[in-house]
PDB file of C-alpha atoms and ligand atoms in Angstrom:
ATOM      1  CA  UNK W   1       8.314   4.089  22.869  1.00  0.00           C
ATOM      2  CA  UNK W   2       9.516   0.559  23.644  1.00  0.00           C
ATOM      3  CA  UNK W   3      10.391   1.373  27.251  1.00  0.00           C
ATOM      4  CA  UNK W   4       6.861   2.683  27.774  1.00  0.00           C
ATOM      5  CA  UNK W   5       5.414  -0.421  26.104  1.00  0.00           C
ATOM      6  CA  UNK W   6       7.510  -2.645  28.347  1.00  0.00           C
ATOM      7  CA  UNK W   7       6.645  -0.724  31.512  1.00  0.00           C
ATOM      8  CA  UNK W   8       3.769   1.771  31.121  1.00  0.00           C
ATOM      9  CA  UNK W   9       4.309   3.147  34.628  1.00  0.00           C
ATOM     10  CA  UNK W  10       7.697   4.604  33.637  1.00  0.00           C
ATOM     11  CA  UNK W  11       7.892   8.404  33.585  1.00  0.00           C
ATOM     12  CA  UNK W  12      10.108   9.359  30.647  1.00  0.00           C
ATOM     13  CA  UNK W  13      11.473  12.853  30.071  1.00  0.00           C
ATOM     14  CA  UNK W  14      13.140  13.936  26.824  1.00  0.00           C
ATOM     15  CA  UNK W  15      15.726  16.680  27.206  1.00  0.00           C
ATOM     16  CA  UNK W  16      16.529  18.681  24.061  1.00  0.00           C
ATOM     17  CA  UNK W  17      19.287  21.290  23.900  1.00  0.00           C
ATOM     18  CA  UNK W  18      17.872  23.231  20.939  1.00  0.00           C
ATOM     19  CA  UNK W  19      14.264  22.537  19.886  1.00  0.00           C
ATOM     20  CA  UNK W  20      12.285  19.406  18.954  1.00  0.00           C
ATOM     21  CA  UNK W  21      13.447  18.228  15.555  1.00  0.00           C
ATOM     22  CA  UNK W  22      16.681  20.272  15.589  1.00  0.00           C
ATOM     23  CA  UNK W  23      18.872  17.250  14.872  1.00  0.00           C
ATOM     24  CA  UNK W  24      19.105  15.001  11.832  1.00  0.00           C
ATOM     25  CA  UNK W  25      15.633  13.604  12.628  1.00  0.00           C
ATOM     26  CA  UNK W  26      14.119  16.940  11.623  1.00  0.00           C
ATOM     27  CA  UNK W  27      15.781  17.154   8.240  1.00  0.00           C
ATOM     28  CA  UNK W  28      16.256  13.689   6.848  1.00  0.00           C
ATOM     29  CA  UNK W  29      14.976  12.468   3.511  1.00  0.00           C
ATOM     30  CA  UNK W  30      12.329  10.166   4.979  1.00  0.00           C
ATOM     31  CA  UNK W  31      13.871   7.180   3.274  1.00  0.00           C
ATOM     32  CA  UNK W  32      13.074   4.037   5.244  1.00  0.00           C
ATOM     33  CA  UNK W  33      15.456   1.178   4.622  1.00  0.00           C
ATOM     34  CA  UNK W  34      17.032  -1.728   6.449  1.00  0.00           C
ATOM     35  CA  UNK W  35      20.337  -0.940   4.815  1.00  0.00           C
ATOM     36  CA  UNK W  36      23.223   0.493   6.781  1.00  0.00           C
ATOM     37  CA  UNK W  37      26.595   1.732   5.500  1.00  0.00           C
ATOM     38  CA  UNK W  38      28.766  -0.226   7.889  1.00  0.00           C
ATOM     39  CA  UNK W  39      31.656  -2.591   8.124  1.00  0.00           C
ATOM     40  CA  UNK W  40      30.768  -5.889   9.761  1.00  0.00           C
ATOM     41  CA  UNK W  41      34.465  -6.497  10.445  1.00  0.00           C
ATOM     42  CA  UNK W  42      34.715  -3.193  12.335  1.00  0.00           C
ATOM     43  CA  UNK W  43      31.753  -4.068  14.556  1.00  0.00           C
ATOM     44  CA  UNK W  44      33.128  -7.566  15.048  1.00  0.00           C
ATOM     45  CA  UNK W  45      36.272  -6.101  16.644  1.00  0.00           C
ATOM     46  CA  UNK W  46      34.264  -5.005  19.698  1.00  0.00           C
ATOM     47  CA  UNK W  47      31.527  -7.610  19.586  1.00  0.00           C
ATOM     48  CA  UNK W  48      30.787 -11.222  18.730  1.00  0.00           C
ATOM     49  CA  UNK W  49      29.701 -12.828  15.492  1.00  0.00           C
ATOM     50  CA  UNK W  50      26.366 -13.561  17.165  1.00  0.00           C
ATOM     51  CA  UNK W  51      25.980  -9.899  18.152  1.00  0.00           C
ATOM     52  CA  UNK W  52      26.771  -8.616  14.667  1.00  0.00           C
ATOM     53  CA  UNK W  53      24.366 -11.128  13.092  1.00  0.00           C
ATOM     54  CA  UNK W  54      21.643 -10.102  15.555  1.00  0.00           C
ATOM     55  CA  UNK W  55      22.168  -6.439  14.633  1.00  0.00           C
ATOM     56  CA  UNK W  56      21.967  -7.210  10.926  1.00  0.00           C
ATOM     57  CA  UNK W  57      18.731  -9.162  11.449  1.00  0.00           C
ATOM     58  CA  UNK W  58      17.277  -6.270  13.456  1.00  0.00           C
ATOM     59  CA  UNK W  59      18.225  -3.830  10.681  1.00  0.00           C
ATOM     60  CA  UNK W  60      16.630  -6.096   8.070  1.00  0.00           C
ATOM     61  CA  UNK W  61      13.395  -6.134  10.062  1.00  0.00           C
ATOM     62  CA  UNK W  62      13.203  -2.404  10.733  1.00  0.00           C
ATOM     63  CA  UNK W  63      11.042  -1.473   7.720  1.00  0.00           C
ATOM     64  CA  UNK W  64       8.359  -3.991   8.723  1.00  0.00           C
ATOM     65  CA  UNK W  65       8.623  -2.850  12.326  1.00  0.00           C
ATOM     66  CA  UNK W  66       8.127   0.846  11.502  1.00  0.00           C
ATOM     67  CA  UNK W  67       5.117  -0.013   9.335  1.00  0.00           C
ATOM     68  CA  UNK W  68       3.720  -2.247  12.077  1.00  0.00           C
ATOM     69  CA  UNK W  69       4.032   0.439  14.749  1.00  0.00           C
ATOM     70  CA  UNK W  70       2.601   3.169  12.489  1.00  0.00           C
ATOM     71  CA  UNK W  71      -0.394   0.952  11.680  1.00  0.00           C
ATOM     72  CA  UNK W  72      -0.916  -0.152  15.282  1.00  0.00           C
ATOM     73  CA  UNK W  73      -0.699   3.384  16.639  1.00  0.00           C
ATOM     74  CA  UNK W  74      -2.784   4.964  13.853  1.00  0.00           C
ATOM     75  CA  UNK W  75       0.116   7.168  12.719  1.00  0.00           C
ATOM     76  CA  UNK W  76      -0.399   8.553   9.214  1.00  0.00           C
ATOM     77  CA  UNK W  77       3.263   8.565   8.111  1.00  0.00           C
ATOM     78  CA  UNK W  78       2.448   8.526   4.401  1.00  0.00           C
ATOM     79  CA  UNK W  79       4.400   5.279   4.019  1.00  0.00           C
ATOM     80  CA  UNK W  80       4.583   3.873   0.507  1.00  0.00           C
ATOM     81  CA  UNK W  81       6.321   0.543   0.226  1.00  0.00           C
ATOM     82  CA  UNK W  82       8.437   0.071  -2.899  1.00  0.00           C
ATOM     83  CA  UNK W  83      11.100  -2.360  -4.014  1.00  0.00           C
ATOM     84  CA  UNK W  84      14.783  -1.602  -4.296  1.00  0.00           C
ATOM     85  CA  UNK W  85      17.161  -3.169  -6.793  1.00  0.00           C
ATOM     86  CA  UNK W  86      20.911  -2.794  -6.287  1.00  0.00           C
ATOM     87  CA  UNK W  87      23.251  -3.653  -9.138  1.00  0.00           C
ATOM     88  CA  UNK W  88      27.028  -3.697  -9.509  1.00  0.00           C
ATOM     89  CA  UNK W  89      28.177  -1.798 -12.577  1.00  0.00           C
ATOM     90  CA  UNK W  90      31.863  -2.651 -12.300  1.00  0.00           C
ATOM     91  CA  UNK W  91      33.931  -5.508 -10.811  1.00  0.00           C
ATOM     92  CA  UNK W  92      34.798  -3.543  -7.643  1.00  0.00           C
TER      93      UNK W  92
HETATM   94  C1  FAD M 101      20.416  15.449   5.423  1.00  0.00           C
HETATM   95  C2  FAD M 101      20.132  14.096   6.078  1.00  0.00           C
HETATM   96  C3  FAD M 101      19.341  13.188   5.415  1.00  0.00           C
HETATM   97  C4  FAD M 101      19.073  11.930   5.986  1.00  0.00           C
HETATM   98  N1  FAD M 101      18.238  11.080   5.346  1.00  0.00           N
HETATM   99  C5  FAD M 101      17.873   9.920   5.942  1.00  0.00           C
HETATM  100  C6  FAD M 101      16.900   9.078   5.343  1.00  0.00           C
HETATM  101  O1  FAD M 101      16.349   9.364   4.291  1.00  0.00           O
HETATM  102  N2  FAD M 101      16.586   7.915   5.984  1.00  0.00           N
HETATM  103  C7  FAD M 101      17.154   7.565   7.191  1.00  0.00           C
HETATM  104  O2  FAD M 101      16.819   6.498   7.721  1.00  0.00           O
HETATM  105  N3  FAD M 101      18.081   8.351   7.766  1.00  0.00           N
HETATM  106  C8  FAD M 101      18.428   9.515   7.190  1.00  0.00           C
HETATM  107  N4  FAD M 101      19.334  10.336   7.815  1.00  0.00           N
HETATM  108  C9  FAD M 101      19.892   9.878   9.092  1.00  0.00           C
HETATM  109  C10 FAD M 101      18.867  10.056  10.236  1.00  0.00           C
HETATM  110  O3  FAD M 101      18.144  11.248  10.079  1.00  0.00           O
HETATM  111  C11 FAD M 101      19.613  10.037  11.582  1.00  0.00           C
HETATM  112  O4  FAD M 101      20.389   8.857  11.673  1.00  0.00           O
HETATM  113  C12 FAD M 101      18.631  10.077  12.762  1.00  0.00           C
HETATM  114  O5  FAD M 101      17.707  11.123  12.593  1.00  0.00           O
HETATM  115  C13 FAD M 101      19.387  10.207  14.063  1.00  0.00           C
HETATM  116  O6  FAD M 101      18.446  10.296  15.099  1.00  0.00           O
HETATM  117  P1  FAD M 101      18.906  10.586  16.554  1.00  0.00           P
HETATM  118  O7  FAD M 101      17.671  10.682  17.380  1.00  0.00           O
HETATM  119  O8  FAD M 101      19.958   9.592  16.936  1.00  0.00           O
HETATM  120  O9  FAD M 101      19.689  11.981  16.490  1.00  0.00           O
HETATM  121  P2  FAD M 101      19.127  13.451  16.169  1.00  0.00           P
HETATM  122  O10 FAD M 101      17.863  13.434  15.379  1.00  0.00           O
HETATM  123  O11 FAD M 101      20.289  14.211  15.623  1.00  0.00           O
HETATM  124  O12 FAD M 101      18.748  14.006  17.591  1.00  0.00           O
HETATM  125  C14 FAD M 101      19.705  14.317  18.591  1.00  0.00           C
HETATM  126  C15 FAD M 101      19.186  15.524  19.352  1.00  0.00           C
HETATM  127  O13 FAD M 101      19.971  15.670  20.527  1.00  0.00           O
HETATM  128  C16 FAD M 101      20.131  17.036  20.796  1.00  0.00           C
HETATM  129  N5  FAD M 101      21.287  17.201  21.659  1.00  0.00           N
HETATM  130  C17 FAD M 101      22.589  17.100  21.323  1.00  0.00           C
HETATM  131  N6  FAD M 101      23.359  17.298  22.391  1.00  0.00           N
HETATM  132  C18 FAD M 101      22.515  17.502  23.434  1.00  0.00           C
HETATM  133  C19 FAD M 101      22.721  17.781  24.822  1.00  0.00           C
HETATM  134  N7  FAD M 101      23.947  17.862  25.339  1.00  0.00           N
HETATM  135  N8  FAD M 101      21.633  17.938  25.603  1.00  0.00           N
HETATM  136  C20 FAD M 101      20.374  17.844  25.082  1.00  0.00           C
HETATM  137  N9  FAD M 101      20.135  17.607  23.781  1.00  0.00           N
HETATM  138  C21 FAD M 101      21.198  17.444  22.979  1.00  0.00           C
HETATM  139  C22 FAD M 101      20.288  17.671  19.416  1.00  0.00           C
HETATM  140  O14 FAD M 101      19.926  19.043  19.466  1.00  0.00           O
HETATM  141  C23 FAD M 101      19.305  16.843  18.575  1.00  0.00           C
HETATM  142  O15 FAD M 101      18.029  17.457  18.434  1.00  0.00           O
HETATM  143  C24 FAD M 101      19.625  11.584   7.260  1.00  0.00           C
HETATM  144  C25 FAD M 101      20.429  12.527   7.919  1.00  0.00           C
HETATM  145  C26 FAD M 101      20.666  13.767   7.351  1.00  0.00           C
HETATM  146  C27 FAD M 101      21.519  14.774   8.099  1.00  0.00           C
END
């Protein structure tokens, strides 16, 4: 999508081994969140602090970005924005 936006003349071919939607994309829960179960320290081992921070910022902006693209492209994705509250229930 972004490659085509950047250079519309590009001819892009998707190659799928099974059938469209075979992978996780075809069976996920449809939960859209900027959260990611990851270890910043692990990513830092092969990257820079700047790189890890940039990734985190991109993740944090992904919900807005998906909504923006869906709106701009007229995609009815049945998006309903809700809040999310995370609480710690023990010291760990
Ligand atoms: C049960 C479940 C629930 C989930 N729920 C959520 C959720 O609520 N929210 C969320 O954000 N994420 C969720 N996820 C994670 C999310 O679905 C995946 O991270 C995402 O779909 C991955 O997309 P992808 O395009 O990288 O890979 P995929 O969607 O897995 O696509 C990869 C495709 O590549 C094909 N392929 C593999 N090898 C080859 C080859 N050699 N040649 C050609 N094609 C090949 C596969 O057949 C597959 O179709 C969930 C995942 C699962 C399994």
